[in-house]
PDB file of C-alpha atoms in Angstrom:
ATOM      1  CA  UNK A   1       0.000   0.000   0.000  1.00  0.00           C
ATOM      2  CA  UNK A   2       1.320   3.448  -0.937  1.00  0.00           C
ATOM      3  CA  UNK A   3       1.283   5.795   2.084  1.00  0.00           C
ATOM      4  CA  UNK A   4       3.375   8.695   0.775  1.00  0.00           C
ATOM      5  CA  UNK A   5       4.711   9.963  -2.551  1.00  0.00           C
ATOM      6  CA  UNK A   6       7.573  12.384  -3.078  1.00  0.00           C
ATOM      7  CA  UNK A   7       8.376  13.509  -6.593  1.00  0.00           C
ATOM      8  CA  UNK A   8       8.133  16.158  -9.290  1.00  0.00           C
ATOM      9  CA  UNK A   9       4.819  17.657 -10.403  1.00  0.00           C
ATOM     10  CA  UNK A  10       4.500  16.515 -14.018  1.00  0.00           C
ATOM     11  CA  UNK A  11       0.931  17.735 -14.557  1.00  0.00           C
ATOM     12  CA  UNK A  12      -1.756  19.699 -12.718  1.00  0.00           C
ATOM     13  CA  UNK A  13      -5.400  18.943 -13.460  1.00  0.00           C
ATOM     14  CA  UNK A  14      -8.569  20.446 -12.026  1.00  0.00           C
ATOM     15  CA  UNK A  15      -8.784  17.788  -9.335  1.00  0.00           C
ATOM     16  CA  UNK A  16      -5.601  15.769  -9.660  1.00  0.00           C
ATOM     17  CA  UNK A  17      -1.843  15.806 -10.036  1.00  0.00           C
ATOM     18  CA  UNK A  18       0.558  13.526 -11.848  1.00  0.00           C
ATOM     19  CA  UNK A  19       3.624  13.012  -9.676  1.00  0.00           C
ATOM     20  CA  UNK A  20       6.779  11.781 -11.397  1.00  0.00           C
ATOM     21  CA  UNK A  21       8.672   9.474  -9.046  1.00  0.00           C
ATOM     22  CA  UNK A  22      11.881   8.236 -10.660  1.00  0.00           C
ATOM     23  CA  UNK A  23      10.324   8.224 -14.110  1.00  0.00           C
ATOM     24  CA  UNK A  24       6.998   6.692 -13.086  1.00  0.00           C
ATOM     25  CA  UNK A  25       3.955   8.978 -13.174  1.00  0.00           C
ATOM     26  CA  UNK A  26       1.341   8.497 -10.457  1.00  0.00           C
ATOM     27  CA  UNK A  27      -2.067  10.125 -10.920  1.00  0.00           C
ATOM     28  CA  UNK A  28      -3.264  11.384  -7.552  1.00  0.00           C
ATOM     29  CA  UNK A  29      -6.717  12.830  -6.887  1.00  0.00           C
ATOM     30  CA  UNK A  30      -6.471  15.764  -4.468  1.00  0.00           C
ATOM     31  CA  UNK A  31      -8.868  18.200  -2.759  1.00  0.00           C
ATOM     32  CA  UNK A  32      -8.688  21.842  -3.846  1.00  0.00           C
ATOM     33  CA  UNK A  33      -7.099  22.817  -0.547  1.00  0.00           C
ATOM     34  CA  UNK A  34      -4.128  20.595  -1.344  1.00  0.00           C
ATOM     35  CA  UNK A  35      -4.008  21.593  -5.015  1.00  0.00           C
ATOM     36  CA  UNK A  36      -3.862  25.321  -4.209  1.00  0.00           C
ATOM     37  CA  UNK A  37      -1.303  24.891  -1.426  1.00  0.00           C
ATOM     38  CA  UNK A  38       1.298  23.314  -3.710  1.00  0.00           C
ATOM     39  CA  UNK A  39       3.730  25.088  -6.041  1.00  0.00           C
ATOM     40  CA  UNK A  40       3.143  25.097  -9.790  1.00  0.00           C
ATOM     41  CA  UNK A  41       6.159  22.857 -10.281  1.00  0.00           C
ATOM     42  CA  UNK A  42       8.995  21.267  -8.370  1.00  0.00           C
ATOM     43  CA  UNK A  43       9.246  18.530  -5.784  1.00  0.00           C
ATOM     44  CA  UNK A  44       6.295  17.834  -3.507  1.00  0.00           C
ATOM     45  CA  UNK A  45       5.463  15.257  -0.880  1.00  0.00           C
ATOM     46  CA  UNK A  46       1.913  14.011  -0.402  1.00  0.00           C
ATOM     47  CA  UNK A  47       0.286  11.786   2.200  1.00  0.00           C
ATOM     48  CA  UNK A  48      -1.483   9.062   0.236  1.00  0.00           C
ATOM     49  CA  UNK A  49      -4.617   7.011   0.764  1.00  0.00           C
ATOM     50  CA  UNK A  50      -4.669   3.991  -1.544  1.00  0.00           C
ATOM     51  CA  UNK A  51      -8.207   3.037  -2.522  1.00  0.00           C
ATOM     52  CA  UNK A  52      -8.480  -0.469  -3.947  1.00  0.00           C
ATOM     53  CA  UNK A  53     -11.496  -1.628  -5.929  1.00  0.00           C
ATOM     54  CA  UNK A  54     -12.056  -4.857  -7.825  1.00  0.00           C
ATOM     55  CA  UNK A  55     -11.119  -3.310 -11.161  1.00  0.00           C
ATOM     56  CA  UNK A  56      -8.952  -0.334 -10.195  1.00  0.00           C
ATOM     57  CA  UNK A  57      -6.494   1.188  -7.762  1.00  0.00           C
ATOM     58  CA  UNK A  58      -6.876   4.908  -7.067  1.00  0.00           C
ATOM     59  CA  UNK A  59      -4.590   7.235  -5.144  1.00  0.00           C
ATOM     60  CA  UNK A  60      -5.846  10.183  -3.091  1.00  0.00           C
ATOM     61  CA  UNK A  61      -3.282  12.714  -1.900  1.00  0.00           C
ATOM     62  CA  UNK A  62      -3.154  15.327   0.845  1.00  0.00           C
ATOM     63  CA  UNK A  63      -0.711  18.074   1.729  1.00  0.00           C
ATOM     64  CA  UNK A  64      -1.122  17.471   5.469  1.00  0.00           C
ATOM     65  CA  UNK A  65      -1.664  14.530   7.754  1.00  0.00           C
ATOM     66  CA  UNK A  66      -4.677  16.327   9.221  1.00  0.00           C
ATOM     67  CA  UNK A  67      -6.474  16.339   5.876  1.00  0.00           C
ATOM     68  CA  UNK A  68      -5.704  12.673   5.360  1.00  0.00           C
ATOM     69  CA  UNK A  69      -7.011  11.847   8.847  1.00  0.00           C
ATOM     70  CA  UNK A  70     -10.262  13.702   8.121  1.00  0.00           C
ATOM     71  CA  UNK A  71     -10.563  11.928   4.762  1.00  0.00           C
ATOM     72  CA  UNK A  72     -10.185   8.566   6.535  1.00  0.00           C
ATOM     73  CA  UNK A  73     -12.921   9.514   9.008  1.00  0.00           C
ATOM     74  CA  UNK A  74     -15.246  10.686   6.234  1.00  0.00           C
ATOM     75  CA  UNK A  75     -15.012   7.527   4.117  1.00  0.00           C
ATOM     76  CA  UNK A  76     -15.838   5.499   7.207  1.00  0.00           C
ATOM     77  CA  UNK A  77     -19.345   6.982   7.174  1.00  0.00           C
ATOM     78  CA  UNK A  78     -21.998   4.997   5.334  1.00  0.00           C
ATOM     79  CA  UNK A  79     -22.774   6.571   1.964  1.00  0.00           C
ATOM     80  CA  UNK A  80     -19.577   8.636   1.814  1.00  0.00           C
ATOM     81  CA  UNK A  81     -17.113   7.385  -0.781  1.00  0.00           C
ATOM     82  CA  UNK A  82     -13.640   8.737  -1.575  1.00  0.00           C
ATOM     83  CA  UNK A  83     -14.845  11.169  -4.254  1.00  0.00           C
ATOM     84  CA  UNK A  84     -17.486  12.674  -1.972  1.00  0.00           C
ATOM     85  CA  UNK A  85     -14.941  12.924   0.849  1.00  0.00           C
ATOM     86  CA  UNK A  86     -12.572  14.842  -1.462  1.00  0.00           C
ATOM     87  CA  UNK A  87     -15.468  17.103  -2.460  1.00  0.00           C
ATOM     88  CA  UNK A  88     -16.160  17.859   1.210  1.00  0.00           C
ATOM     89  CA  UNK A  89     -12.508  18.731   1.859  1.00  0.00           C
ATOM     90  CA  UNK A  90     -12.482  20.896  -1.277  1.00  0.00           C
ATOM     91  CA  UNK A  91     -15.375  22.970   0.006  1.00  0.00           C
ATOM     92  CA  UNK A  92     -14.591  23.391   3.693  1.00  0.00           C
ATOM     93  CA  UNK A  93     -11.305  23.887   5.542  1.00  0.00           C
ATOM     94  CA  UNK A  94     -10.051  21.269   7.986  1.00  0.00           C
ATOM     95  CA  UNK A  95     -10.599  23.459  11.063  1.00  0.00           C
ATOM     96  CA  UNK A  96     -14.081  24.503   9.959  1.00  0.00           C
ATOM     97  CA  UNK A  97     -15.005  20.879   9.231  1.00  0.00           C
ATOM     98  CA  UNK A  98     -13.914  19.805  12.697  1.00  0.00           C
ATOM     99  CA  UNK A  99     -15.923  22.673  14.212  1.00  0.00           C
ATOM    100  CA  UNK A 100     -19.034  21.777  12.229  1.00  0.00           C
ATOM    101  CA  UNK A 101     -18.803  18.131  13.287  1.00  0.00           C
ATOM    102  CA  UNK A 102     -17.989  18.842  16.939  1.00  0.00           C
ATOM    103  CA  UNK A 103     -20.718  21.475  17.363  1.00  0.00           C
ATOM    104  CA  UNK A 104     -23.329  19.542  15.380  1.00  0.00           C
ATOM    105  CA  UNK A 105     -23.606  22.167  12.637  1.00  0.00           C
ATOM    106  CA  UNK A 106     -25.332  19.960  10.076  1.00  0.00           C
ATOM    107  CA  UNK A 107     -26.667  23.069   8.316  1.00  0.00           C
ATOM    108  CA  UNK A 108     -23.121  24.131   7.400  1.00  0.00           C
ATOM    109  CA  UNK A 109     -22.336  20.638   6.136  1.00  0.00           C
ATOM    110  CA  UNK A 110     -25.563  20.465   4.119  1.00  0.00           C
ATOM    111  CA  UNK A 111     -24.486  23.648   2.294  1.00  0.00           C
ATOM    112  CA  UNK A 112     -21.625  21.723   0.674  1.00  0.00           C
ATOM    113  CA  UNK A 113     -22.495  20.710  -2.917  1.00  0.00           C
ATOM    114  CA  UNK A 114     -23.387  17.026  -3.058  1.00  0.00           C
ATOM    115  CA  UNK A 115     -24.232  16.802   0.659  1.00  0.00           C
ATOM    116  CA  UNK A 116     -27.910  16.642   1.505  1.00  0.00           C
ATOM    117  CA  UNK A 117     -29.563  17.105   4.866  1.00  0.00           C
ATOM    118  CA  UNK A 118     -29.577  13.378   5.692  1.00  0.00           C
ATOM    119  CA  UNK A 119     -25.913  12.897   4.836  1.00  0.00           C
ATOM    120  CA  UNK A 120     -24.972  15.992   6.843  1.00  0.00           C
ATOM    121  CA  UNK A 121     -26.842  14.686   9.873  1.00  0.00           C
ATOM    122  CA  UNK A 122     -25.237  11.250   9.473  1.00  0.00           C
ATOM    123  CA  UNK A 123     -21.786  12.847   9.387  1.00  0.00           C
ATOM    124  CA  UNK A 124     -22.475  14.648  12.661  1.00  0.00           C
ATOM    125  CA  UNK A 125     -23.891  11.545  14.363  1.00  0.00           C
ATOM    126  CA  UNK A 126     -21.061   9.259  13.238  1.00  0.00           C
ATOM    127  CA  UNK A 127     -18.097  11.608  13.610  1.00  0.00           C
ATOM    128  CA  UNK A 128     -18.930  14.049  16.392  1.00  0.00           C
ATOM    129  CA  UNK A 129     -17.494  11.947  19.202  1.00  0.00           C
ATOM    130  CA  UNK A 130     -14.489  10.844  17.129  1.00  0.00           C
ATOM    131  CA  UNK A 131     -13.539  14.434  16.323  1.00  0.00           C
ATOM    132  CA  UNK A 132     -14.005  15.515  19.932  1.00  0.00           C
ATOM    133  CA  UNK A 133     -11.963  12.551  21.180  1.00  0.00           C
ATOM    134  CA  UNK A 134      -8.842  13.460  19.216  1.00  0.00           C
ATOM    135  CA  UNK A 135      -8.649  16.801  21.039  1.00  0.00           C
ATOM    136  CA  UNK A 136      -7.983  18.887  17.934  1.00  0.00           C
ATOM    137  CA  UNK A 137     -11.249  20.795  17.650  1.00  0.00           C
ATOM    138  CA  UNK A 138     -10.516  24.537  17.294  1.00  0.00           C
ATOM    139  CA  UNK A 139     -12.481  27.047  19.337  1.00  0.00           C
ATOM    140  CA  UNK A 140     -15.816  28.161  17.939  1.00  0.00           C
ATOM    141  CA  UNK A 141     -15.467  31.317  15.842  1.00  0.00           C
ATOM    142  CA  UNK A 142     -16.572  34.593  17.409  1.00  0.00           C
ATOM    143  CA  UNK A 143     -19.892  35.970  16.249  1.00  0.00           C
ATOM    144  CA  UNK A 144     -18.315  39.236  15.142  1.00  0.00           C
ATOM    145  CA  UNK A 145     -15.367  38.567  12.859  1.00  0.00           C
ATOM    146  CA  UNK A 146     -13.720  40.206   9.917  1.00  0.00           C
ATOM    147  CA  UNK A 147     -15.941  40.683   6.890  1.00  0.00           C
ATOM    148  CA  UNK A 148     -15.528  38.741   3.715  1.00  0.00           C
ATOM    149  CA  UNK A 149     -15.073  35.064   3.047  1.00  0.00           C
ATOM    150  CA  UNK A 150     -14.539  32.568   5.925  1.00  0.00           C
ATOM    151  CA  UNK A 151     -10.850  32.296   6.798  1.00  0.00           C
ATOM    152  CA  UNK A 152     -10.060  28.815   5.432  1.00  0.00           C
ATOM    153  CA  UNK A 153     -11.979  29.353   2.202  1.00  0.00           C
ATOM    154  CA  UNK A 154     -10.467  32.831   1.857  1.00  0.00           C
ATOM    155  CA  UNK A 155      -6.932  31.465   2.193  1.00  0.00           C
ATOM    156  CA  UNK A 156      -7.607  28.777  -0.420  1.00  0.00           C
ATOM    157  CA  UNK A 157      -9.096  31.353  -2.785  1.00  0.00           C
ATOM    158  CA  UNK A 158      -6.149  33.711  -2.214  1.00  0.00           C
ATOM    159  CA  UNK A 159      -3.681  30.948  -3.060  1.00  0.00           C
ATOM    160  CA  UNK A 160      -5.638  30.121  -6.218  1.00  0.00           C
ATOM    161  CA  UNK A 161      -5.688  33.751  -7.382  1.00  0.00           C
ATOM    162  CA  UNK A 162      -1.944  34.118  -6.793  1.00  0.00           C
ATOM    163  CA  UNK A 163      -1.377  30.921  -8.788  1.00  0.00           C
ATOM    164  CA  UNK A 164      -3.423  32.481 -11.589  1.00  0.00           C
ATOM    165  CA  UNK A 165      -0.981  35.392 -11.699  1.00  0.00           C
ATOM    166  CA  UNK A 166      -2.707  38.070  -9.603  1.00  0.00           C
ATOM    167  CA  UNK A 167      -0.663  39.995  -7.039  1.00  0.00           C
ATOM    168  CA  UNK A 168      -1.315  38.951  -3.435  1.00  0.00           C
ATOM    169  CA  UNK A 169      -2.224  42.483  -2.318  1.00  0.00           C
ATOM    170  CA  UNK A 170      -4.704  42.881  -5.173  1.00  0.00           C
ATOM    171  CA  UNK A 171      -6.257  39.478  -4.499  1.00  0.00           C
ATOM    172  CA  UNK A 172      -6.565  40.174  -0.747  1.00  0.00           C
ATOM    173  CA  UNK A 173      -8.316  43.481  -1.399  1.00  0.00           C
ATOM    174  CA  UNK A 174     -10.906  41.836  -3.651  1.00  0.00           C
ATOM    175  CA  UNK A 175     -11.456  38.892  -1.294  1.00  0.00           C
ATOM    176  CA  UNK A 176     -12.030  41.284   1.634  1.00  0.00           C
ATOM    177  CA  UNK A 177     -14.900  42.807  -0.342  1.00  0.00           C
ATOM    178  CA  UNK A 178     -16.524  39.480  -1.202  1.00  0.00           C
ATOM    179  CA  UNK A 179     -19.782  38.847   0.636  1.00  0.00           C
ATOM    180  CA  UNK A 180     -19.488  35.234   1.779  1.00  0.00           C
ATOM    181  CA  UNK A 181     -23.211  34.830   2.545  1.00  0.00           C
ATOM    182  CA  UNK A 182     -24.378  31.903   0.480  1.00  0.00           C
ATOM    183  CA  UNK A 183     -20.895  31.218  -0.881  1.00  0.00           C
ATOM    184  CA  UNK A 184     -20.187  27.767   0.494  1.00  0.00           C
ATOM    185  CA  UNK A 185     -17.183  26.806  -1.607  1.00  0.00           C
ATOM    186  CA  UNK A 186     -13.835  28.034  -2.893  1.00  0.00           C
ATOM    187  CA  UNK A 187     -15.145  27.831  -6.460  1.00  0.00           C
ATOM    188  CA  UNK A 188     -18.039  30.204  -5.737  1.00  0.00           C
ATOM    189  CA  UNK A 189     -15.741  32.692  -3.989  1.00  0.00           C
ATOM    190  CA  UNK A 190     -13.276  32.518  -6.891  1.00  0.00           C
ATOM    191  CA  UNK A 191     -16.005  33.154  -9.458  1.00  0.00           C
ATOM    192  CA  UNK A 192     -17.200  36.208  -7.531  1.00  0.00           C
ATOM    193  CA  UNK A 193     -13.657  37.527  -7.040  1.00  0.00           C
ATOM    194  CA  UNK A 194     -12.685  36.969 -10.675  1.00  0.00           C
ATOM    195  CA  UNK A 195     -15.742  38.894 -11.868  1.00  0.00           C
ATOM    196  CA  UNK A 196     -14.453  41.899  -9.903  1.00  0.00           C
ATOM    197  CA  UNK A 197     -10.860  41.463 -11.043  1.00  0.00           C
ATOM    198  CA  UNK A 198     -11.691  41.388 -14.755  1.00  0.00           C
ATOM    199  CA  UNK A 199     -13.855  44.514 -14.693  1.00  0.00           C
TER     200      UNK A 199
END
């Protein structure tokens, strides 16, 4: 079983990377948070979950052990497969996901594309105690915070905009003006920010 890959980025897709390890290219499906945190090229190291099916072997990669741990918890829930787990991690930061699970915020989870009310409630029921038990749940966010997109999503969107060639200061200014109400994913925040940047 492959647990970690270290190699050169040979290709970047919308939801995957091809990592060249000594001349062998491994296709690795990754959440957006991992994709945006990595450089455009060069050597990277990913934590790997190897998913084995009857007719295929698929690799899922994560920039941090925390993301991989959350992925492992998610796929242990009935009805949540690897692709849905990656989708969840692409649409909510690790800290925010732990908060939502620990505080029973099924409404926040249900706002993630592909997650309905029943699945959100099942995630809370199955994972609440497990997340609390590992002692890594961040404090609940204060009611009055800085305006704009939620912190984890904002950071992912900022990284994506910088990778697209925008200056960090310019991207931060636009993201600070984005109204995050109803924007439950990095993609939605990016679309809104890009509309302002191309005016």
